[in-house]
Amino acid sequence: MMINEIDGVDWESMGHAYGPASDVPGWLRGMSSADPEVRDEAFSDFCNAAHHQGDVYPCTAASLPFLFEMADSPATPDRGSVIGLLLSIGRESLDMDPEGVYAAPDGTESRAHVDALAVMGGRAEAFVRWVTDPDQEVRRPAIEGLGLFLDDGVRAVEVLRGLLAGSGMVERLLVVEAVATVALRDAAVHGAAAGWLDALAGDAAHVPEVRLAALVHRVRCAPGEIGDAVVPAAVNLLRRITPGETGGEDEASCRAGAEPDVAAGPAPSPGVPPQIAAAFEDLERYGRVHAPTTSLLEVFHTLLDDRVPERTALLAEQLCSVDPGVRYDAIRMARELIGQWRGDHTGLVVLLGGCLLPGDAYTAAAAAEALGSLGPVGEPAREALASYVGEARAEHGPLVWAARDRLVRRAHQEAVRALARMGDLRALPYVLAALDEGADAWRAVQVAGHLGGAAGDLTPRLSKLLAEVDFADASQSMSAHALVSALRELADPQAAAALTGAISAAVREEQWHTAAAALTALASFGPGAAFGLEVVRPLADAQDLHVRAAATAALWELEGEAAGVVPPLVELLDTHERDEAAEVLGRIGRAAAPALPRLRKMLTAGYEWTRVYAAAALWDIGGDAEAPAVVETLLAAWAENDATSNHVLACLSRMGPAARPALPRVREELMLLRRSGRFRSISNDEELQAACHSITACF
């Protein structure tokens, strides 16, 4: 057996992501172990080091012959995973420039991806054997491998077409995809393969899933030829899909809600902040697929790209599907479409609200979470959220926030949180119950700041929780920040005492970022929080620059005396806190005129964000005299980094008629289909569009 020759390879001369590749032979042997834990660890170690983030190293290419042998051996316990690894290495190699040279870990030049593809092509006959293997976990990756790596395109299509009859649903969809893959890489078979896909899409003898796959992959073969009839045809096929057709033992695990407890995940480890545990749980949940057609529909949406009306029509059908798996996976796709593209998404938002079904907490939780992420765009689902929250209370009682059923609890919490983000006080009783009882209180804290109309109820509770934070425990910093942020958003001066105490405690434990955040929150209350000056004033000379800048800004907000804060703020312009200092100087306005020379100099900084903050401060302090340089600087920074756009537009909006030279760029922005703004988030983009409209209204 070839595996016995593994020690004959000079692994020591090769490297992977973390050093010499001498440990690769042990991992390869571990992949054949009868012990599942040993196998899992071996696969994990290999992927983390020898296939790190998809990289292909010389040791990765050298491993391929041994992986092929393992995949061929009936004695290998998990052949499907081995073939999956082969497929991953091959795919990544295909995606790399065939003429390119890449740096190996030791700094030498590497063409390992070329070597890897040579091995994949030379051993591609193995995929022909594996596509008929009795084990479906072997067959499925082998189908894709056959489409990618068998050099003889005519033979590849012939073998693939022969698999269509008698295969399970997942395999049939993979066959159709693989035929299109062959057509795309081999011009000699493109026409025949495209014709077969056309015929298959129109053949009523096949189930709608297969016909839909043929339709989508025919488009994939010629994406520039998408006609007006394609999406209606796809919608018609989607309507014909029923749960019974996509069923079967091998697909049962795809069903939404098939295993309710899986949505909750394991209990977090001791000492792990609940926010971190929840983030990992969300990542695991995000990767699930609940219907065989999901990846196919994702491909279709990618092909349709900026055809938002057509994609919306397709998603509307997905969200109304009788198949719960199709509906569930459509929630994420709808969320992505709304998040990426501008337009009137009312119809999709209403359909997302329609997924808040009391009898399906698993799907309802996903819909509520999606609605909560949409910001102002989620407004059309407000009443659906309120209805769901009320029905959950009626069925499970007033303590449903802490329901024992983890699916019910998550769905209810997500619906409450989405409602709270809209400022809807119907969420308040559940937020208060969470804060009082302590069950998942951190989830309530994250949205409490949006309920400004209930500050009288919320501020005392949040202040109490902030007072209970142990600032000596770094793991509590996330909770402290969330509490500080919520109190700032509520804008209730009654929180000033608690924030002052938090500043002192954070400084005592050298939790500088928390101290700075609390200083900023305290400053937002203005002169009404002046009693905190005895804590704030000494921090204006703090060693930590972040705290010093926040304390100096707080002095201005609490006292309003420019003479005492402008000089230290000008000094901060020469530190990494220059942006915050410039922002405060801008708020001070004309009284900050001594900063003008330094701010003008900052317009030549190499970092575009520094130039934006400086330009905005220049306008706010110097006014019309600075306008030409300010507009020029803002437009240049915007062109260089789109993430600055919200800050740029906010300043241009304040400038009124003086912003006229920016008008063409502002109008151009309003013509864009894709969302923009910082982080390309929905809320930032909606704010950006509002600023653009405000500017154009001036002319």
XYZ file of C-alpha atoms in Angstrom:
699
model
C 0.000 0.000 0.000
C 1.180 3.462 -0.866
C 0.464 4.749 2.651
C 3.422 2.607 3.756
C 5.662 4.803 1.598
C 4.608 7.963 3.402
C 7.874 8.216 5.352
C 9.805 8.230 2.096
C 8.618 11.772 1.392
C 10.877 14.585 2.601
C 8.150 16.337 4.582
C 10.688 18.222 6.678
C 11.783 20.203 3.637
C 8.230 21.455 3.120
C 6.155 23.787 5.231
C 2.573 24.594 6.104
C 0.855 27.524 7.816
C 2.589 26.893 11.153
C 6.029 25.598 10.268
C 7.732 22.459 8.913
C 5.373 19.814 7.507
C 6.873 16.932 9.494
C 3.538 16.408 11.273
C 1.592 15.805 8.018
C 2.289 12.021 7.885
C 0.759 11.599 11.341
C -2.351 13.476 10.272
C -2.706 11.398 7.114
C -2.450 8.188 9.130
C -4.916 9.570 11.660
C -7.502 10.047 8.919
C -7.649 6.239 8.569
C -7.982 5.567 12.288
C -10.846 3.438 13.557
C -11.267 5.917 16.413
C -13.674 8.729 15.349
C -12.054 11.239 17.703
C -8.602 10.538 16.262
C -9.985 10.920 12.730
C -11.740 14.187 13.523
C -8.610 15.611 15.101
C -6.473 14.515 12.146
C -8.796 16.113 9.583
C -9.004 19.276 11.670
C -5.239 19.566 12.141
C -4.550 18.963 8.456
C -7.106 21.550 7.337
C -5.919 24.111 9.880
C -2.276 23.822 8.888
C -1.737 22.088 5.522
C -4.917 23.535 3.972
C -5.113 26.696 6.074
C -7.928 28.962 4.854
C -7.875 27.072 1.571
C -4.160 27.520 0.940
C -2.349 24.889 -1.104
C 1.226 24.277 0.041
C 3.804 21.852 -1.385
C 2.944 19.486 1.483
C -0.739 19.737 0.492
C 0.046 18.661 -3.057
C 2.357 15.915 -1.770
C -0.503 14.559 0.352
C -2.847 14.019 -2.589
C -1.617 10.557 -3.713
C -2.066 9.259 -0.166
C -5.521 10.822 0.083
C -6.545 9.181 -3.206
C -5.353 5.809 -1.918
C -7.293 6.227 1.323
C -10.427 7.200 -0.583
C -10.101 4.086 -2.735
C -9.668 1.688 0.159
C -12.809 0.040 1.574
C -10.920 -0.163 4.892
C -10.948 3.634 5.290
C -13.701 4.438 7.803
C -14.686 7.859 6.428
C -14.024 7.838 2.706
C -16.539 10.596 2.049
C -14.588 13.078 4.168
C -11.358 12.136 2.412
C -12.946 12.761 -0.992
C -14.395 16.001 0.326
C -10.887 17.074 1.309
C -9.570 16.131 -2.134
C -12.341 18.167 -3.684
C -11.570 21.194 -1.520
C -7.877 21.115 -2.406
C -8.687 20.706 -6.083
C -11.237 23.520 -6.114
C -8.863 25.932 -4.388
C -6.128 25.029 -6.861
C -8.457 25.720 -9.778
C -9.265 29.151 -8.353
C -5.584 30.123 -8.298
C -3.796 31.676 -11.258
C -2.389 28.754 -13.288
C 0.563 30.918 -14.306
C 0.991 32.468 -10.873
C 3.745 31.847 -8.356
C 2.864 32.003 -4.677
C 5.014 32.323 -1.592
C 5.454 29.189 0.504
C 5.600 29.527 4.327
C 9.388 29.573 4.206
C 9.354 32.471 1.729
C 10.338 30.400 -1.305
C 8.345 30.481 -4.539
C 5.669 27.811 -4.836
C 3.579 26.454 -7.674
C 2.030 23.806 -5.474
C -1.427 24.495 -6.929
C -0.154 23.499 -10.373
C 1.300 20.289 -8.933
C -1.983 19.624 -7.125
C -4.021 20.015 -10.317
C -1.676 17.659 -12.140
C -2.345 14.988 -9.505
C -6.112 15.638 -9.572
C -6.225 15.323 -13.349
C -3.955 12.296 -13.441
C -6.106 10.399 -10.945
C -9.526 11.663 -12.082
C -10.557 8.145 -13.170
C -11.058 7.465 -9.464
C -14.053 9.814 -9.515
C -15.651 7.683 -12.234
C -15.493 4.699 -9.874
C -16.664 6.631 -6.853
C -19.811 8.109 -8.443
C -21.412 4.650 -8.358
C -20.240 3.738 -4.855
C -22.922 2.312 -2.515
C -22.098 5.008 0.058
C -23.888 8.262 -0.740
C -21.280 10.209 1.256
C -18.745 8.967 -1.296
C -20.953 9.498 -4.348
C -21.875 13.111 -3.688
C -18.418 14.748 -3.615
C -17.300 12.388 -6.373
C -19.974 13.747 -8.734
C -18.618 17.261 -8.347
C -15.035 16.005 -8.678
C -15.884 14.216 -11.918
C -17.310 17.425 -13.360
C -14.219 19.401 -12.385
C -11.266 17.127 -13.064
C -11.923 14.468 -15.743
C -10.096 15.820 -18.795
C -12.309 14.031 -21.331
C -15.374 16.297 -21.320
C -17.417 14.057 -23.615
C -16.886 11.067 -21.348
C -17.561 13.124 -18.238
C -20.951 14.261 -19.570
C -21.787 10.726 -20.688
C -21.029 9.278 -17.243
C -22.904 12.032 -15.480
C -26.017 11.755 -17.619
C -26.061 8.045 -16.955
C -26.315 8.716 -13.232
C -29.488 10.806 -13.423
C -31.987 7.950 -13.418
C -32.225 6.089 -10.141
C -30.252 8.563 -8.046
C -31.539 10.330 -4.955
C -32.662 13.931 -5.154
C -29.428 15.461 -3.875
C -27.353 13.434 -6.319
C -29.595 14.322 -9.259
C -29.139 17.999 -8.523
C -25.377 17.486 -8.260
C -25.362 15.683 -11.614
C -27.083 18.589 -13.350
C -24.632 21.044 -11.780
C -21.645 18.911 -12.786
C -22.789 18.730 -16.417
C -22.889 22.529 -16.512
C -19.437 22.624 -14.939
C -18.060 20.408 -17.706
C -19.747 22.610 -20.323
C -18.096 25.707 -18.870
C -14.594 24.236 -18.884
C -14.748 22.329 -22.174
C -15.970 24.236 -25.239
C -16.184 20.979 -27.196
C -19.178 19.816 -25.176
C -20.742 23.173 -24.372
C -23.383 23.102 -27.082
C -24.483 19.522 -26.481
C -24.541 19.974 -22.708
C -26.543 23.193 -22.988
C -29.023 21.470 -25.263
C -29.423 18.622 -22.786
C -30.057 21.118 -19.988
C -32.663 22.896 -22.123
C -34.455 19.649 -22.843
C -34.295 18.552 -19.202
C -35.749 21.858 -17.986
C -38.795 21.361 -20.213
C -39.273 17.638 -19.585
C -42.421 17.154 -17.473
C -41.372 13.557 -16.799
C -38.803 14.826 -14.288
C -39.554 16.226 -10.852
C -39.627 20.053 -10.606
C -36.408 20.202 -8.553
C -34.421 18.592 -11.366
C -36.072 20.759 -14.000
C -35.334 23.845 -11.900
C -31.696 22.770 -11.610
C -31.490 22.350 -15.372
C -33.025 25.800 -15.899
C -30.629 27.502 -13.477
C -27.509 25.760 -14.754
C -28.493 26.461 -18.364
C -28.436 30.124 -17.342
C -25.097 29.504 -15.654
C -23.714 28.300 -18.978
C -24.680 31.610 -20.613
C -25.375 34.244 -17.926
C -25.499 37.022 -20.490
C -28.553 35.469 -22.143
C -31.069 35.636 -19.285
C -34.426 36.224 -20.942
C -37.647 37.597 -19.502
C -39.181 34.122 -19.345
C -36.512 32.563 -17.107
C -37.684 33.795 -13.700
C -41.408 33.110 -14.369
C -40.439 29.588 -15.429
C -38.446 29.139 -12.234
C -41.333 30.463 -10.138
C -43.688 28.010 -11.849
C -41.358 25.123 -11.020
C -41.004 26.259 -7.414
C -44.784 26.146 -7.079
C -44.743 22.501 -8.095
C -42.310 21.460 -5.355
C -43.902 19.678 -2.416
C -42.296 18.326 0.771
C -43.073 14.781 -0.327
C -41.042 15.162 -3.495
C -37.937 16.369 -1.692
C -38.302 13.875 1.104
C -36.560 10.613 1.765
C -34.311 9.378 4.529
C -31.197 11.054 3.161
C -32.887 14.452 2.995
C -34.846 14.239 6.243
C -32.085 15.951 8.191
C -32.458 19.016 5.969
C -35.957 19.731 7.212
C -36.514 22.928 9.142
C -37.310 22.071 12.718
C -36.560 18.366 12.293
C -34.453 18.418 15.454
C -35.685 21.349 17.544
C -33.036 21.255 20.244
C -30.222 21.733 17.735
C -31.201 25.393 17.378
C -30.239 26.097 20.956
C -26.751 24.643 20.891
C -24.720 23.461 23.868
C -24.508 25.379 27.107
C -21.616 27.888 27.093
C -18.395 27.023 28.865
C -17.782 28.619 32.276
C -16.183 32.038 31.993
C -17.219 32.529 28.360
C -19.297 35.721 27.963
C -22.795 34.786 26.789
C -22.460 37.167 23.848
C -19.465 35.190 22.575
C -21.205 31.845 23.039
C -24.243 33.155 21.166
C -22.064 34.438 18.314
C -20.575 30.974 17.761
C -24.047 29.462 17.963
C -25.223 31.899 15.291
C -22.305 30.928 13.045
C -23.201 27.258 13.340
C -26.856 27.975 12.627
C -26.013 30.186 9.649
C -24.303 27.290 7.879
C -27.286 24.941 7.952
C -29.171 24.014 4.800
C -32.765 22.838 5.078
C -33.744 21.957 1.496
C -31.915 20.235 -1.377
C -32.658 23.169 -3.684
C -31.075 25.814 -1.437
C -27.599 25.900 -2.986
C -29.218 25.844 -6.421
C -31.360 28.877 -5.619
C -28.330 30.664 -4.177
C -26.574 30.155 -7.517
C -29.628 31.517 -9.304
C -29.707 34.651 -7.159
C -26.005 35.182 -7.825
C -26.608 34.892 -11.560
C -29.526 37.334 -11.431
C -27.328 39.796 -9.507
C -28.815 43.321 -9.807
C -32.144 42.187 -11.287
C -33.828 43.043 -8.008
C -37.465 42.853 -9.200
C -36.907 39.379 -10.645
C -35.081 38.221 -7.531
C -37.857 39.639 -5.386
C -40.454 37.660 -7.342
C -38.369 34.517 -6.917
C -37.946 35.085 -3.182
C -41.650 35.779 -2.756
C -42.338 32.319 -4.124
C -39.657 30.773 -1.918
C -41.106 32.424 1.187
C -44.569 31.115 0.299
C -43.408 27.579 -0.490
C -45.303 24.663 1.028
C -41.910 23.136 1.762
C -40.799 24.367 5.214
C -37.141 23.880 4.319
C -37.441 26.080 1.239
C -39.227 28.740 3.308
C -36.637 28.667 6.074
C -33.638 29.052 3.778
C -35.409 31.826 1.859
C -35.397 33.944 5.027
C -31.627 34.298 4.894
C -31.664 34.960 1.137
C -34.317 37.666 1.558
C -32.311 39.244 4.351
C -29.246 39.313 2.109
C -31.122 40.812 -0.832
C -32.630 43.581 1.305
C -29.255 44.168 2.922
C -27.396 44.481 -0.377
C -29.798 46.341 -2.636
C -31.838 49.520 -2.385
C -35.500 49.706 -3.308
C -38.975 49.191 -1.947
C -38.775 45.882 -0.112
C -42.184 46.162 1.568
C -43.508 42.991 -0.039
C -40.600 40.843 1.127
C -40.698 42.324 4.623
C -44.389 41.495 4.906
C -43.681 37.934 3.769
C -40.924 37.649 6.371
C -43.513 38.725 8.930
C -45.716 35.945 7.611
C -43.050 33.421 8.661
C -43.717 34.274 12.329
C -45.882 31.212 12.813
C -46.611 30.210 16.441
C -46.545 26.540 15.508
C -43.025 26.694 14.040
C -40.728 28.392 16.551
C -37.609 27.333 14.644
C -38.622 29.259 11.518
C -40.199 32.091 13.515
C -36.898 32.699 15.317
C -35.036 33.037 12.013
C -37.694 35.395 10.628
C -37.685 37.557 13.769
C -33.895 37.733 13.782
C -33.913 38.775 10.121
C -36.528 41.459 10.746
C -34.528 42.765 13.686
C -31.515 43.255 11.412
C -33.369 45.341 8.833
C -33.477 48.602 10.781
C -36.075 51.055 9.476
C -36.797 48.829 6.476
C -38.424 46.258 8.800
C -41.259 48.631 9.730
C -43.955 46.898 7.584
C -43.638 43.804 9.818
C -44.198 45.700 13.081
C -47.747 44.435 13.649
C -46.791 40.863 12.734
C -44.031 40.974 15.361
C -46.357 42.418 17.992
C -48.964 39.759 17.196
C -46.410 36.966 17.486
C -45.150 38.287 20.817
C -48.711 38.526 22.152
C -49.641 35.041 20.975
C -46.525 33.573 22.577
C -47.470 35.198 25.879
C -51.012 33.877 25.601
C -49.780 30.336 24.959
C -46.750 30.147 27.249
C -47.478 32.738 29.936
C -45.910 36.063 30.960
C -42.498 34.442 31.590
C -42.179 33.213 28.001
C -38.885 35.157 27.685
C -37.381 32.447 29.904
C -39.463 29.536 28.537
C -38.014 26.088 29.221
C -38.385 25.118 25.549
C -35.252 26.678 24.075
C -36.772 27.055 20.613
C -39.808 28.880 21.957
C -37.552 31.054 24.101
C -35.266 32.017 21.232
C -38.147 32.806 18.871
C -39.879 34.957 21.461
C -36.693 36.798 22.401
C -35.829 37.568 18.793
C -39.344 38.878 18.150
C -39.220 41.068 21.262
C -35.793 42.388 20.295
C -36.941 43.208 16.755
C -39.991 45.006 18.130
C -37.854 46.907 20.637
C -35.483 48.078 17.893
C -38.518 49.759 16.330
C -39.075 51.635 19.584
C -42.342 49.781 20.120
C -43.296 49.794 23.811
C -45.186 46.539 23.400
C -41.768 44.955 23.858
C -41.266 46.658 27.219
C -42.898 44.111 29.602
C -40.598 41.354 28.346
C -37.480 43.525 28.452
C -38.310 44.505 32.034
C -38.950 40.880 32.997
C -35.565 39.882 31.544
C -33.783 42.632 33.475
C -35.596 41.782 36.701
C -35.268 38.009 36.509
C -31.788 37.850 34.977
C -32.654 35.242 32.333
C -30.687 36.174 29.187
C -30.710 39.744 30.469
C -27.853 40.662 28.138
C -30.174 40.188 25.159
C -32.615 42.672 26.665
C -29.836 45.156 27.462
C -28.781 45.213 23.801
C -32.152 46.621 22.723
C -33.234 48.550 25.819
C -31.721 51.787 24.519
C -34.262 51.888 21.682
C -37.169 52.183 24.148
C -36.635 55.829 25.019
C -40.292 56.264 25.860
C -39.790 53.976 28.853
C -36.583 55.500 30.214
C -38.197 55.951 33.607
C -38.634 52.186 33.920
C -35.397 51.160 32.282
C -32.798 53.590 33.613
C -32.969 52.427 37.267
C -32.683 48.789 36.261
C -29.791 49.331 33.866
C -28.034 51.550 36.399
C -28.336 48.824 39.018
C -26.871 46.238 36.642
C -24.002 48.581 35.785
C -23.257 49.068 39.484
C -23.042 45.289 39.881
C -20.412 44.822 37.146
C -17.108 43.495 38.445
C -14.634 45.652 36.534
C -11.783 43.472 37.770
C -13.197 40.688 35.580
C -12.252 41.454 31.971
C -14.850 38.975 30.710
C -17.567 41.381 31.898
C -16.361 44.229 29.693
C -18.833 43.420 26.918
C -21.721 43.587 29.365
C -20.428 46.871 30.788
C -20.168 48.408 27.319
C -23.695 47.297 26.433
C -25.103 48.801 29.628
C -23.247 52.077 29.083
C -24.458 52.230 25.482
C -28.077 51.559 26.481
C -28.015 54.279 29.145
C -26.570 56.747 26.674
C -29.258 55.923 24.087
C -32.048 56.332 26.639
C -30.789 59.892 27.249
C -32.110 59.925 30.810
C -29.988 62.210 33.062
C -30.919 59.973 35.985
C -28.226 57.597 34.688
C -25.434 60.116 35.312
C -24.677 58.909 38.835
C -24.340 55.285 37.750
C -22.091 56.288 34.845
C -19.895 58.361 37.142
C -19.494 55.357 39.424
C -18.668 53.150 36.440
C -15.970 55.587 35.313
C -14.286 55.457 38.711
C -14.499 51.659 38.911
C -13.208 51.162 35.361
C -10.264 53.514 35.921
C -9.429 51.790 39.194
C -9.204 48.447 37.359
C -7.489 49.998 34.317
C -10.367 49.089 32.005
C -9.596 52.076 29.804
C -11.971 51.421 26.911
C -14.897 50.977 29.272
C -13.915 54.135 31.131
C -13.788 56.084 27.867
C -17.185 54.760 26.785
C -18.722 55.747 30.127
C -17.149 59.207 29.877
C -18.699 59.687 26.442
C -22.084 58.545 27.754
C -21.864 60.898 30.725
C -20.920 63.789 28.444
C -24.097 63.242 26.404
C -26.161 64.558 29.362
C -24.467 67.953 29.208
C -24.422 70.423 32.111
C -27.063 68.381 33.938
C -24.320 65.896 34.805
C -21.861 68.540 36.017
C -21.722 66.904 39.459
C -19.470 64.303 37.822
C -16.749 66.872 37.106
C -14.715 65.881 40.149
C -14.304 62.433 38.599
C -13.891 63.670 35.027
C -11.416 66.547 35.495
C -8.408 64.507 36.712
C -8.843 62.128 33.757
C -8.144 64.930 31.289
C -4.496 64.265 32.160
C -4.786 60.469 32.072
C -1.914 58.454 30.684
C -4.286 56.496 28.442
C -4.927 58.714 25.428
C -8.372 57.275 24.757
C -9.489 58.172 28.284
C -7.781 61.568 28.099
C -9.600 62.455 24.874
C -12.972 61.284 26.210
C -12.478 63.178 29.476
C -11.492 66.380 27.665
C -14.581 66.088 25.462
C -16.691 65.517 28.578
C -15.284 68.662 30.190
C -16.538 70.677 27.226
C -20.010 69.120 27.330
C -20.382 69.442 31.119
C -18.862 72.928 31.539
C -19.057 74.565 28.132
C -15.825 76.509 28.664
C -13.812 76.432 25.445
C -10.708 78.166 26.828
C -9.854 75.253 29.083
C -10.329 72.455 26.546
C -9.221 73.825 23.167
C -5.443 73.758 23.930
C -5.428 70.112 25.121
C -7.633 69.131 22.182
C -5.160 70.760 19.782
C -2.386 68.737 21.445
C -4.433 65.568 20.888
C -4.481 66.324 17.156
C -0.895 65.013 17.142
C -1.881 61.650 18.646
C -3.886 58.636 17.527
C -6.927 60.294 19.131
C -6.802 63.049 16.508
C -10.149 62.128 14.958
C -12.099 62.367 18.211
C -10.311 65.599 19.099
C -11.208 67.104 15.731
C -14.822 66.089 16.172
C -15.031 67.802 19.576
C -13.334 70.924 18.223
C -15.970 71.018 15.517
C -18.726 70.851 18.129
C -17.122 73.780 19.969
C -17.332 75.821 16.774
C -15.880 79.292 16.325
C -14.392 79.361 19.814
C -12.019 76.622 18.601
C -10.434 78.920 15.987
C -6.908 78.393 17.439
C -7.124 74.844 16.047
C -7.612 75.972 12.431
C -3.916 75.961 11.355
C -3.393 72.447 12.691
C -6.650 71.206 11.135
C -5.680 72.660 7.740
C -2.404 70.760 7.948
C -4.328 67.562 8.647
C -6.020 67.860 5.236
C -2.793 66.458 3.743
C -2.710 63.397 6.010
C -2.223 60.052 4.339
C -5.178 58.480 6.120
C -8.506 59.432 4.536
C -10.459 59.206 7.802
C -8.175 61.799 9.392
C -8.786 64.109 6.437
C -12.566 63.670 6.766
C -12.624 64.530 10.475
C -10.324 67.490 9.911
C -12.398 68.810 7.012
C -15.645 68.538 8.965
C -14.094 70.383 11.912
C -12.757 73.061 9.584
C -16.242 73.734 8.259
C -17.848 73.755 11.689
C -15.224 76.185 13.009
C -14.287 78.313 10.005
C -17.469 78.263 7.922
C -17.672 79.575 4.354
C -14.024 80.621 4.186
C -12.988 76.968 4.455
C -15.691 75.577 2.135
C -13.659 74.992 -1.091
C -10.933 72.994 0.665
C -13.496 71.140 2.776
C -15.610 69.992 -0.178
C -12.541 68.979 -2.193
C -11.163 66.965 0.731
C -14.465 65.257 1.496
C -15.070 64.221 -2.105
C -11.527 62.848 -2.440
C -11.847 60.806 0.747
C -15.248 59.495 -0.328
C -13.781 58.376 -3.660
C -10.882 56.710 -1.880
C -12.933 54.891 0.760
C -16.682 54.476 0.458
C -16.880 53.714 4.190
C -16.384 57.426 4.890
C -19.589 58.320 3.034
C -21.856 58.728 6.072
C -19.431 61.163 7.696
C -18.869 62.963 4.397
C -22.585 63.369 3.681
C -23.335 64.480 7.237
C -20.886 67.357 6.834
C -22.062 68.232 3.324
C -25.621 68.326 4.643
C -24.591 70.841 7.323
C -22.903 72.980 4.683
C -26.120 73.745 2.807
C -25.550 75.830 -0.364
C -21.770 75.746 0.202
C -21.862 72.052 -0.749
C -22.923 72.832 -4.343
C -19.683 71.478 -5.925
C -20.521 68.062 -4.442
C -23.981 67.959 -6.018
C -23.060 65.795 -9.066
C -21.515 63.128 -6.826
C -24.485 63.247 -4.450
C -26.932 62.762 -7.331
C -24.794 59.939 -8.659
C -25.008 58.247 -5.262
C -28.807 58.354 -5.344
C -28.767 56.528 -8.683
C -26.883 53.527 -7.302
C -28.784 50.273 -6.847
C -26.402 48.630 -4.417
C -26.367 49.755 -0.793
C -23.552 51.987 0.318
C -22.618 53.687 3.562
C -20.319 52.578 6.338
C -20.166 48.780 6.633
C -22.826 48.810 3.878
C -25.387 48.301 6.619
C -29.055 48.976 5.959
C -29.352 51.656 8.641
C -26.245 53.508 7.472
C -27.353 53.339 3.851
C -30.849 54.615 4.652
C -29.252 57.458 6.624
C -26.937 58.126 3.695
C -29.809 58.347 1.223
C -31.698 60.714 3.544
C -28.644 62.991 3.721
C -28.342 62.945 -0.070
C -31.993 63.943 -0.448
C -31.487 66.700 2.125
C -28.555 68.110 0.156
C -30.293 68.000 -3.223
C -33.332 69.738 -1.698
C -31.155 72.807 -1.097
C -30.740 73.429 -4.828
